[in-house]
Tab-separated table of C-alpha atoms and ligand atoms in Angstrom:
chain	number	residue	atom	x	y	z
A	1	MET	CA	16.185	24.843	12.597
A	2	ASP	CA	12.555	24.872	13.537
A	3	PRO	CA	11.605	21.346	14.677
A	4	ARG	CA	7.979	22.113	13.821
A	5	SER	CA	8.750	22.026	10.129
A	6	ASN	CA	11.258	19.140	10.169
A	7	PRO	CA	9.916	17.131	7.196
A	8	TYR	CA	11.686	13.784	7.698
A	9	ALA	CA	9.768	10.714	8.731
A	10	PRO	CA	11.786	7.775	10.062
A	11	GLY	CA	9.583	4.931	11.231
A	12	ALA	CA	8.304	1.530	10.123
A	13	GLY	CA	5.726	2.081	7.400
A	14	THR	CA	5.738	5.873	7.874
A	15	PRO	CA	5.146	7.528	4.488
A	16	PRO	CA	8.251	9.497	3.485
A	17	PRO	CA	8.019	13.174	2.541
A	18	GLU	CA	9.399	12.166	-0.872
A	19	LEU	CA	9.033	8.620	-2.164
A	20	ALA	CA	12.186	8.598	-4.263
A	21	GLY	CA	13.365	6.140	-6.889
A	22	ARG	CA	10.282	3.915	-7.059
A	23	ASP	CA	8.310	5.403	-9.956
A	24	GLU	CA	8.981	2.526	-12.321
A	25	ILE	CA	7.775	-0.086	-9.863
A	26	ILE	CA	4.653	1.943	-9.081
A	27	GLU	CA	3.879	2.166	-12.792
A	28	GLN	CA	4.580	-1.531	-13.302
A	29	ALA	CA	2.152	-2.408	-10.501
A	30	SER	CA	-0.485	-0.092	-11.898
A	31	ILE	CA	-0.303	-1.733	-15.326
A	32	ALA	CA	-0.396	-5.256	-13.892
A	33	LEU	CA	-3.394	-4.573	-11.645
A	34	HIS	CA	-5.283	-2.870	-14.427
A	35	ARG	CA	-4.734	-5.849	-16.704
A	36	ILE	CA	-5.732	-8.404	-14.074
A	37	ALA	CA	-8.826	-6.389	-13.157
A	38	ASN	CA	-9.831	-6.563	-16.798
A	39	GLY	CA	-9.292	-10.284	-17.178
A	40	ARG	CA	-6.012	-9.963	-19.063
A	41	ALA	CA	-2.880	-11.949	-18.339
A	42	ALA	CA	-0.270	-10.160	-16.234
A	43	GLN	CA	2.268	-10.823	-13.539
A	44	SER	CA	1.483	-9.201	-10.243
A	45	LEU	CA	4.331	-8.067	-7.987
A	46	ILE	CA	6.076	-9.456	-4.957
A	47	LEU	CA	8.485	-6.946	-3.461
A	48	TYR	CA	11.401	-8.265	-1.481
A	49	GLY	CA	14.284	-6.610	0.287
A	50	LEU	CA	16.056	-5.904	3.532
A	51	ARG	CA	14.623	-4.239	6.628
A	52	GLY	CA	13.962	-0.514	6.287
A	53	VAL	CA	14.405	-0.414	2.531
A	54	GLY	CA	10.860	0.842	1.926
A	55	LYS	CA	8.727	-2.208	1.071
A	56	THR	CA	5.777	-1.306	3.293
A	57	VAL	CA	5.499	2.296	2.133
A	58	LEU	CA	5.720	1.137	-1.466
A	59	LEU	CA	3.054	-1.512	-0.900
A	60	ASN	CA	0.834	1.124	0.720
A	61	ARG	CA	1.382	3.460	-2.189
A	62	ILE	CA	0.389	0.735	-4.676
A	63	ARG	CA	-2.685	0.066	-2.529
A	64	LEU	CA	-3.738	3.723	-2.533
A	65	ASP	CA	-3.380	3.838	-6.308
A	66	ALA	CA	-5.444	0.644	-6.580
A	67	GLU	CA	-8.161	2.126	-4.388
A	68	GLU	CA	-8.200	5.163	-6.610
A	69	GLU	CA	-8.823	2.868	-9.574
A	70	GLY	CA	-11.837	1.500	-7.724
A	71	TYR	CA	-10.349	-1.862	-6.771
A	72	VAL	CA	-11.026	-3.361	-3.377
A	73	PRO	CA	-7.930	-3.996	-1.257
A	74	THR	CA	-7.735	-6.782	1.297
A	75	VAL	CA	-5.015	-5.627	3.657
A	76	ILE	CA	-3.094	-8.211	5.630
A	77	GLU	CA	0.077	-8.154	7.682
A	78	ALA	CA	1.435	-11.620	8.353
A	79	SER	CA	3.152	-12.198	11.649
A	80	GLU	CA	5.510	-14.759	13.026
A	81	ASP	CA	3.038	-16.902	14.888
A	82	ARG	CA	-0.232	-16.659	12.967
A	83	SER	CA	-1.619	-19.067	10.425
A	84	LEU	CA	-2.744	-17.875	7.001
A	85	PRO	CA	-6.418	-18.792	7.611
A	86	ALA	CA	-6.368	-16.791	10.845
A	87	ILE	CA	-5.279	-13.604	9.103
A	88	LEU	CA	-7.072	-14.151	5.815
A	89	GLY	CA	-10.517	-14.822	7.297
A	90	PRO	CA	-11.185	-11.462	8.978
A	91	ALA	CA	-9.607	-9.534	6.096
A	92	LEU	CA	-11.792	-11.214	3.482
A	93	ARG	CA	-14.839	-10.723	5.662
A	94	SER	CA	-14.261	-6.948	5.585
A	95	THR	CA	-13.688	-7.103	1.851
A	96	LEU	CA	-16.957	-8.920	1.216
A	97	ILE	CA	-18.863	-6.523	3.441
A	98	TRP	CA	-17.313	-3.654	1.522
A	99	LEU	CA	-18.284	-5.281	-1.771
A	100	SER	CA	-21.893	-5.563	-0.638
A	101	ARG	CA	-22.149	-1.989	0.590
A	102	GLY	CA	-25.188	-0.078	-0.445
A	103	GLU	CA	-27.019	-3.106	-1.800
A	104	ALA	CA	-28.520	-6.235	-0.392
A	105	ALA	CA	-26.097	-9.110	-0.928
A	106	ASN	CA	-26.812	-10.705	-4.295
A	107	LYS	CA	-26.394	-14.326	-5.226
A	108	TRP	CA	-22.626	-14.041	-5.824
A	109	LEU	CA	-21.923	-12.248	-2.595
A	110	ARG	CA	-24.057	-14.638	-0.619
A	111	LYS	CA	-22.092	-17.493	-2.123
A	112	ALA	CA	-18.774	-15.889	-1.241
A	113	LEU	CA	-19.912	-15.167	2.320
A	114	GLY	CA	-21.145	-18.740	2.594
A	115	ALA	CA	-17.791	-20.033	1.334
A	116	LEU	CA	-15.986	-17.848	3.860
A	117	ALA	CA	-18.139	-19.200	6.685
A	118	SER	CA	-17.408	-22.779	5.558
A	119	PHE	CA	-13.723	-22.024	5.178
A	120	VAL	CA	-13.444	-20.539	8.650
A	121	GLY	CA	-15.440	-23.392	10.169
A	122	ALA	CA	-13.160	-26.012	8.630
A	123	ALA	CA	-9.985	-24.052	9.370
A	124	LYS	CA	-10.875	-23.760	13.057
A	125	LEU	CA	-10.556	-27.509	13.443
A	126	LYS	CA	-7.031	-27.429	12.088
A	127	TYR	CA	-5.547	-24.063	13.053
A	128	GLU	CA	-5.895	-23.159	16.705
A	129	ASP	CA	-5.536	-19.441	16.140
A	130	VAL	CA	-8.614	-19.045	13.913
A	131	GLU	CA	-11.092	-17.078	16.003
A	132	LEU	CA	-13.396	-15.383	13.568
A	133	ASN	CA	-17.125	-15.995	13.687
A	134	VAL	CA	-18.767	-15.370	10.361
A	135	ASP	CA	-22.352	-14.387	10.968
A	136	PHE	CA	-23.410	-16.093	7.804
A	137	GLU	CA	-24.602	-19.576	7.018
A	138	ALA	CA	-21.907	-21.955	5.812
A	139	LEU	CA	-22.378	-23.505	2.384
A	140	LEU	CA	-22.040	-27.234	2.731
A	141	GLY	CA	-19.442	-28.715	0.407
A	142	LEU	CA	-17.787	-25.418	-0.499
A	143	ALA	CA	-14.357	-24.555	0.965
A	144	ASP	CA	-14.951	-26.854	3.925
A	145	SER	CA	-12.936	-29.988	3.147
A	146	GLY	CA	-10.244	-29.083	5.674
A	147	ASP	CA	-7.612	-29.296	2.939
A	148	LEU	CA	-6.168	-25.812	2.612
A	149	ASP	CA	-5.176	-26.281	-1.041
A	150	THR	CA	-8.673	-27.003	-2.296
A	151	ASP	CA	-10.538	-24.831	0.215
A	152	LEU	CA	-8.549	-21.765	-0.789
A	153	VAL	CA	-9.411	-22.375	-4.432
A	154	ASP	CA	-13.134	-22.425	-3.578
A	155	LEU	CA	-12.831	-19.377	-1.384
A	156	LEU	CA	-10.807	-17.218	-3.774
A	157	ARG	CA	-12.934	-18.288	-6.717
A	158	THR	CA	-16.186	-17.213	-5.072
A	159	VAL	CA	-14.618	-13.935	-3.918
A	160	GLY	CA	-13.286	-13.353	-7.430
A	161	GLU	CA	-16.709	-14.067	-8.927
A	162	ALA	CA	-18.356	-11.630	-6.530
A	163	ALA	CA	-15.784	-8.970	-7.494
A	164	ALA	CA	-16.289	-9.614	-11.207
A	165	GLU	CA	-20.019	-9.305	-10.790
A	166	ARG	CA	-19.532	-5.924	-9.111
A	167	GLY	CA	-17.248	-4.813	-11.937
A	168	THR	CA	-14.179	-4.486	-9.743
A	169	ALA	CA	-11.152	-6.460	-8.578
A	170	VAL	CA	-10.068	-7.724	-5.166
A	171	ILE	CA	-6.382	-7.286	-4.447
A	172	LEU	CA	-4.792	-9.045	-1.483
A	173	PHE	CA	-2.007	-6.888	-0.088
A	174	ILE	CA	0.101	-9.049	2.203
A	175	ASP	CA	3.061	-7.514	4.007
A	176	GLU	CA	5.711	-9.555	5.847
A	177	LEU	CA	4.847	-12.426	3.540
A	178	GLN	CA	7.927	-14.371	4.700
A	179	TYR	CA	6.103	-15.131	7.940
A	180	VAL	CA	3.398	-17.161	6.192
A	181	PRO	CA	4.448	-20.797	6.738
A	182	GLU	CA	5.814	-22.332	3.553
A	183	GLU	CA	3.051	-24.920	3.058
A	184	GLN	CA	0.343	-22.298	3.531
A	185	LEU	CA	2.040	-19.870	1.170
A	186	ALA	CA	2.274	-22.633	-1.424
A	187	ALA	CA	-1.465	-23.307	-0.989
A	188	LEU	CA	-2.247	-19.618	-1.480
A	189	ILE	CA	-0.113	-19.365	-4.604
A	190	GLY	CA	-1.638	-22.558	-5.987
A	191	ALA	CA	-5.143	-21.190	-5.396
A	192	LEU	CA	-4.289	-17.870	-7.033
A	193	HIS	CA	-2.993	-19.789	-9.987
A	194	ALA	CA	-6.238	-21.728	-10.251
A	195	VAL	CA	-8.372	-18.575	-10.183
A	196	SER	CA	-6.102	-16.746	-12.612
A	197	GLN	CA	-6.842	-19.442	-15.166
A	198	ARG	CA	-10.472	-18.435	-14.963
A	199	GLN	CA	-9.451	-14.803	-15.554
A	200	LEU	CA	-11.091	-13.800	-12.300
A	201	PRO	CA	-10.210	-10.316	-11.019
A	202	ILE	CA	-8.419	-11.328	-7.845
A	203	THR	CA	-4.701	-11.244	-7.183
A	204	LEU	CA	-2.011	-10.687	-4.600
A	205	VAL	CA	0.583	-7.966	-4.216
A	206	GLY	CA	3.086	-9.024	-1.581
A	207	ALA	CA	6.110	-7.745	0.272
A	208	GLY	CA	8.644	-9.389	2.511
A	209	LEU	CA	12.219	-10.215	3.363
A	210	PRO	CA	14.525	-11.919	0.837
A	211	GLN	CA	13.954	-15.330	2.461
A	212	LEU	CA	10.644	-15.247	0.579
A	213	LEU	CA	12.436	-16.404	-2.546
A	214	GLY	CA	13.238	-19.721	-0.916
A	215	GLN	CA	9.769	-20.195	0.560
A	216	ARG	CA	7.703	-20.855	-2.521
A	217	GLY	CA	8.175	-24.568	-2.002
A	218	ARG	CA	6.163	-26.811	-4.292
A	219	ALA	CA	4.326	-23.781	-5.743
A	220	ARG	CA	7.531	-22.425	-7.198
A	221	SER	CA	6.654	-22.803	-10.856
A	222	TYR	CA	3.223	-21.233	-10.313
A	223	ALA	CA	4.810	-18.407	-8.367
A	224	GLU	CA	7.158	-17.661	-11.216
A	225	ARG	CA	4.354	-17.535	-13.728
A	226	LEU	CA	2.030	-15.440	-11.557
A	227	PHE	CA	4.443	-12.950	-10.055
A	228	GLU	CA	7.384	-10.860	-10.849
A	229	PHE	CA	9.670	-10.888	-7.822
A	230	VAL	CA	10.954	-7.331	-7.624
A	231	PRO	CA	14.053	-6.631	-5.544
A	232	ILE	CA	13.728	-3.467	-3.481
A	233	ASP	CA	17.209	-2.143	-2.868
A	234	ALA	CA	18.862	0.807	-1.250
A	235	LEU	CA	18.465	3.968	-3.340
A	236	GLY	CA	21.122	4.808	-5.888
A	237	PRO	CA	23.000	8.118	-5.449
A	238	GLU	CA	20.543	10.171	-7.527
A	239	ALA	CA	17.411	8.856	-5.804
A	240	ALA	CA	19.091	9.073	-2.394
A	241	ARG	CA	19.905	12.725	-3.057
A	242	GLN	CA	16.297	13.317	-4.012
A	243	ALA	CA	14.959	11.513	-0.914
A	244	LEU	CA	17.232	13.648	1.238
A	245	CYS	CA	17.171	17.066	-0.434
A	246	THR	CA	13.684	17.486	-1.883
A	247	PRO	CA	11.858	17.534	1.485
A	248	ALA	CA	14.212	20.244	2.831
A	249	GLU	CA	14.039	22.236	-0.392
A	250	LYS	CA	10.268	22.303	-0.154
A	251	GLU	CA	10.794	24.053	3.188
A	252	GLY	CA	13.218	26.489	1.564
A	253	VAL	CA	16.311	24.808	3.040
A	254	GLN	CA	19.383	23.957	0.946
A	255	SER	CA	22.201	21.531	1.717
A	256	GLU	CA	25.915	21.819	0.921
A	257	GLY	CA	27.121	19.169	-1.502
A	258	ALA	CA	29.576	17.889	1.095
A	259	ALA	CA	26.768	17.457	3.630
A	260	VAL	CA	24.753	15.418	1.158
A	261	ASP	CA	27.796	13.299	0.265
A	262	GLU	CA	28.518	12.589	3.914
A	263	ILE	CA	24.944	11.429	4.556
A	264	ILE	CA	24.718	9.304	1.434
A	265	THR	CA	27.992	7.599	2.286
A	266	ARG	CA	27.020	6.910	5.878
A	267	THR	CA	23.498	5.675	5.077
A	268	GLN	CA	24.555	3.783	1.934
A	269	GLY	CA	21.286	5.027	0.452
A	270	TYR	CA	19.072	2.971	2.793
A	271	PRO	CA	15.740	4.786	3.024
A	272	TYR	CA	15.194	4.338	6.749
A	273	PHE	CA	18.645	5.724	7.487
A	274	LEU	CA	18.193	8.620	5.059
A	275	GLN	CA	15.102	9.679	7.005
A	276	GLU	CA	16.931	9.337	10.316
A	277	TRP	CA	19.985	11.278	9.106
A	278	GLY	CA	17.818	13.911	7.423
A	279	LYS	CA	15.908	14.464	10.640
A	280	HIS	CA	19.092	14.906	12.685
A	281	ALA	CA	20.912	17.077	10.158
A	282	TRP	CA	17.884	19.393	10.235
A	283	ARG	CA	18.040	19.493	14.029
A	284	GLU	CA	21.768	20.166	14.098
A	285	ALA	CA	21.690	22.995	11.547
A	286	ASP	CA	21.090	26.565	12.741
A	287	ALA	CA	20.092	27.854	9.332
A	288	SER	CA	20.122	27.024	5.636
A	289	PRO	CA	22.296	25.649	4.118
A	290	ILE	CA	22.895	22.426	6.031
A	291	THR	CA	26.683	22.096	6.255
A	292	ARG	CA	29.101	19.183	6.360
A	293	GLU	CA	29.667	19.875	10.077
A	294	ASP	CA	25.927	19.582	10.676
A	295	ALA	CA	25.926	16.284	8.804
A	296	LEU	CA	28.882	14.964	10.802
A	297	ARG	CA	27.186	15.767	14.108
A	298	ALA	CA	23.974	14.266	12.741
A	299	SER	CA	25.813	11.017	11.974
A	300	GLU	CA	26.795	10.619	15.605
A	301	VAL	CA	23.347	11.300	17.014
A	302	ALA	CA	21.552	9.264	14.360
A	303	LEU	CA	23.705	6.194	14.975
A	304	ALA	CA	23.250	6.508	18.732
A	305	GLU	CA	19.518	6.734	18.252
A	306	LEU	CA	19.380	3.729	15.916
A	307	ASP	CA	21.375	1.751	18.473
A	308	VAL	CA	18.635	2.191	21.056
A	309	SER	CA	15.716	1.785	18.636
A	310	PHE	CA	15.856	0.273	15.142
A	311	PHE	CA	18.759	-2.086	15.877
A	312	ARG	CA	18.027	-2.608	19.545
A	313	VAL	CA	14.464	-3.934	19.215
A	314	ARG	CA	15.794	-6.630	16.916
A	315	PHE	CA	18.738	-7.471	19.162
A	316	ASP	CA	16.426	-7.874	22.151
A	317	ARG	CA	14.471	-10.633	20.432
A	318	LEU	CA	17.535	-12.852	20.178
A	319	THR	CA	18.616	-15.625	22.527
A	320	PRO	CA	22.257	-15.661	23.714
A	321	SER	CA	23.234	-18.340	21.183
A	322	GLU	CA	21.575	-16.401	18.359
A	323	LYS	CA	23.460	-13.267	19.424
A	324	ARG	CA	26.736	-15.162	19.358
A	325	TYR	CA	25.989	-16.462	15.867
A	326	LEU	CA	25.233	-12.962	14.567
A	327	ARG	CA	28.265	-11.611	16.370
A	328	ALA	CA	30.422	-14.183	14.582
A	329	MET	CA	28.904	-13.057	11.283
A	330	ALA	CA	29.650	-9.448	12.207
A	331	GLU	CA	33.259	-10.381	12.827
A	332	LEU	CA	33.470	-11.306	9.152
A	333	GLY	CA	31.982	-7.981	7.973
A	334	PRO	CA	28.761	-6.984	6.197
A	335	GLY	CA	28.479	-10.303	4.327
A	336	PRO	CA	27.152	-12.544	2.894
A	337	HIS	CA	29.291	-15.145	4.630
A	338	ARG	CA	29.904	-18.857	4.155
A	339	SER	CA	28.099	-20.790	6.874
A	340	GLY	CA	31.191	-22.940	7.297
A	341	GLU	CA	33.320	-19.909	8.086
A	342	ILE	CA	30.834	-18.687	10.676
A	343	ALA	CA	30.795	-22.097	12.369
A	344	GLU	CA	34.574	-22.122	12.365
A	345	LEU	CA	34.701	-18.774	14.165
A	346	LEU	CA	32.352	-20.240	16.771
A	347	SER	CA	34.596	-23.315	17.043
A	348	LYS	CA	31.619	-25.528	16.266
A	349	ARG	CA	30.721	-27.980	13.539
A	350	GLN	CA	28.409	-26.536	10.911
A	351	SER	CA	25.727	-29.123	11.702
A	352	ALA	CA	25.876	-28.146	15.374
A	353	VAL	CA	25.027	-24.493	14.679
A	354	ALA	CA	22.543	-25.197	11.879
A	355	PRO	CA	19.522	-25.063	14.256
A	356	VAL	CA	20.597	-21.631	15.525
A	357	ARG	CA	21.028	-20.428	11.962
A	358	ASN	CA	17.543	-21.710	11.067
A	359	ARG	CA	15.992	-19.903	14.021
A	360	ILE	CA	17.717	-16.667	13.065
A	361	ILE	CA	16.364	-17.008	9.546
A	362	SER	CA	12.813	-17.751	10.680
A	363	LYS	CA	12.957	-14.751	13.001
A	364	GLY	CA	13.787	-12.684	9.935
A	365	MET	CA	17.240	-11.609	11.138
A	366	ALA	CA	19.239	-13.322	8.403
A	367	TYR	CA	18.640	-15.028	5.087
A	368	SER	CA	20.428	-17.272	2.690
A	369	PRO	CA	21.182	-15.472	-0.579
A	370	ALA	CA	22.697	-18.657	-2.027
A	371	HIS	CA	23.154	-22.185	-0.789
A	372	GLY	CA	25.539	-22.240	2.141
A	373	ASP	CA	25.638	-18.450	2.475
A	374	THR	CA	24.187	-16.355	5.271
A	375	ALA	CA	23.548	-12.599	5.217
A	376	PHE	CA	21.994	-10.011	7.522
A	377	THR	CA	18.469	-8.794	6.711
A	378	VAL	CA	19.106	-5.550	8.589
A	379	PRO	CA	21.490	-3.164	6.796
A	380	LEU	CA	24.531	-2.057	8.824
A	381	PHE	CA	23.738	-4.689	11.454
A	382	ASP	CA	27.310	-5.978	11.434
A	383	SER	CA	28.745	-2.762	12.818
A	384	PHE	CA	25.904	-2.567	15.355
A	385	MET	CA	26.725	-6.079	16.614
A	386	ARG	CA	30.367	-5.101	17.022
A	387	ARG	CA	29.353	-2.009	19.004
A	388	MET	CA	26.973	-4.033	21.207
A	389	MET	CA	29.336	-6.921	21.824
A	390	PRO	CA	32.842	-5.522	21.477
A	391	GLU	CA	34.382	-8.657	23.012
A	392	PHE	CA	34.525	-11.670	20.713
A	393	PRO	CA	34.795	-14.570	21.054
B	401	LIG	N1	11.651	5.551	-1.617
B	401	LIG	C1	11.835	6.159	-0.445
B	401	LIG	N2	12.316	7.406	-0.368
B	401	LIG	C2	12.492	8.012	0.823
B	401	LIG	N3	12.210	7.435	2.010
B	401	LIG	C3	11.719	6.195	2.011
B	401	LIG	C4	11.504	5.492	0.786
B	401	LIG	N4	11.024	4.270	1.072
B	401	LIG	C5	10.928	4.208	2.419
B	401	LIG	N5	11.334	5.351	3.007
B	401	LIG	C6	11.395	5.590	4.464
B	401	LIG	O1	12.131	4.514	5.011
B	401	LIG	C7	11.572	4.039	6.226
B	401	LIG	C8	11.290	2.550	6.155
B	401	LIG	O2	10.272	2.264	5.228
B	401	LIG	P1	9.402	0.926	5.335
B	401	LIG	O3	8.867	0.781	6.710
B	401	LIG	O4	8.463	0.905	4.208
B	401	LIG	O5	10.528	-0.196	5.116
B	401	LIG	P2	10.334	-1.766	5.039
B	401	LIG	O6	11.145	-2.228	3.895
B	401	LIG	O7	8.896	-2.109	5.053
B	401	LIG	O8	11.029	-2.260	6.385
B	401	LIG	P3	10.702	-3.569	7.260
B	401	LIG	O9	11.330	-4.731	6.529
B	401	LIG	O10	11.407	-3.307	8.565
B	401	LIG	O11	9.230	-3.687	7.407
B	401	LIG	C9	10.353	4.922	6.487
B	401	LIG	O12	10.720	5.924	7.403
B	401	LIG	C10	10.035	5.520	5.126
B	401	LIG	O13	9.458	6.811	5.261
B	402	LIG	MG1	7.721	-3.200	6.343
């Protein structure tokens, strides 16, 4: 069919033609942010789930809704090798500039900008990757102790006060939250807890891989009070059908039931895969309706394409020993697997492979759903590993 009107949108963070199955979470976020903006108690949301399950597009959707409500988003994507101060500084600077738009900075904004300048100045001495220069005079004694825990409280409090004074709320949207080092994440959560007790309109909506659950460290009890940790899973059959069929139907294209069944089975309802399969089924079909044969051909092409893109980019970041570890996991199936069993397959003691396992987890390739268990963070990665490395051991 005409590739010009192919509606599907596979890609990291690419908004889908139909955001299926997430209405409840969107509504839950909207209620929570509204309450927090108005000084009422509420739990904000931290979304967690596997790769390609739709966390980023959901976070972006919640952000757009928040913007529509007049709140000010601070958008941050954490990455593997950056410190929290390095990513937070520039983002908050933009937020404060946005808050002061149209008017000369008032007392509250000047204080927040001063706190940011102090914070950045102190953080530079401790975190090598902090580069920002805040063209504003630092406020001595505010957010400049060099202790992240207390400095973040000062910083977020002054930002929250500036937001309150402007009659709005500042929402930190942090994606890939699992990459924020545990101590720094704990400091952030602790600071958010401190400002929430003052009913200031500032909060965090986060998203990340399931390892996030284990990374709350000493801030665990605060985290549980402040946030609802919302699992983002593959779509159930009804939502998967909607994600797949609605975009085509809007273009006047129907699908045979058997075609839909084939795609839902093969993708297991994972959003990224639904987009990929949808795109290829559209390409394979000559005309409406999309048939089971089209879907079968699409399966082959889609898998081949994932093997050189989605899966491959992740595989290429692994060292040989990490590949062997994941290959051993793949031997056991989709998982989760007992770490002892994996070590056994590698003919190694568990303690000997523990460092490899830790590296794989910090790279975001696996996580530990329960003590002593290891699971893939990328859906269908086990069969990919078997295709890539057919020989094992
Ligand atoms: N609810 C949904 N319905 C239909 N398609 C979706 C849905 N959620 C996400 N998608 C599609 O799935 C793909 C992956 O989405 P997204 O990048 O948000 O996943 P992610 O969970 O952030 O993955 P990662 O962990 O790799 O960052 C995109 O192509 C997106 O359009
Ligand atoms: Mg994402």
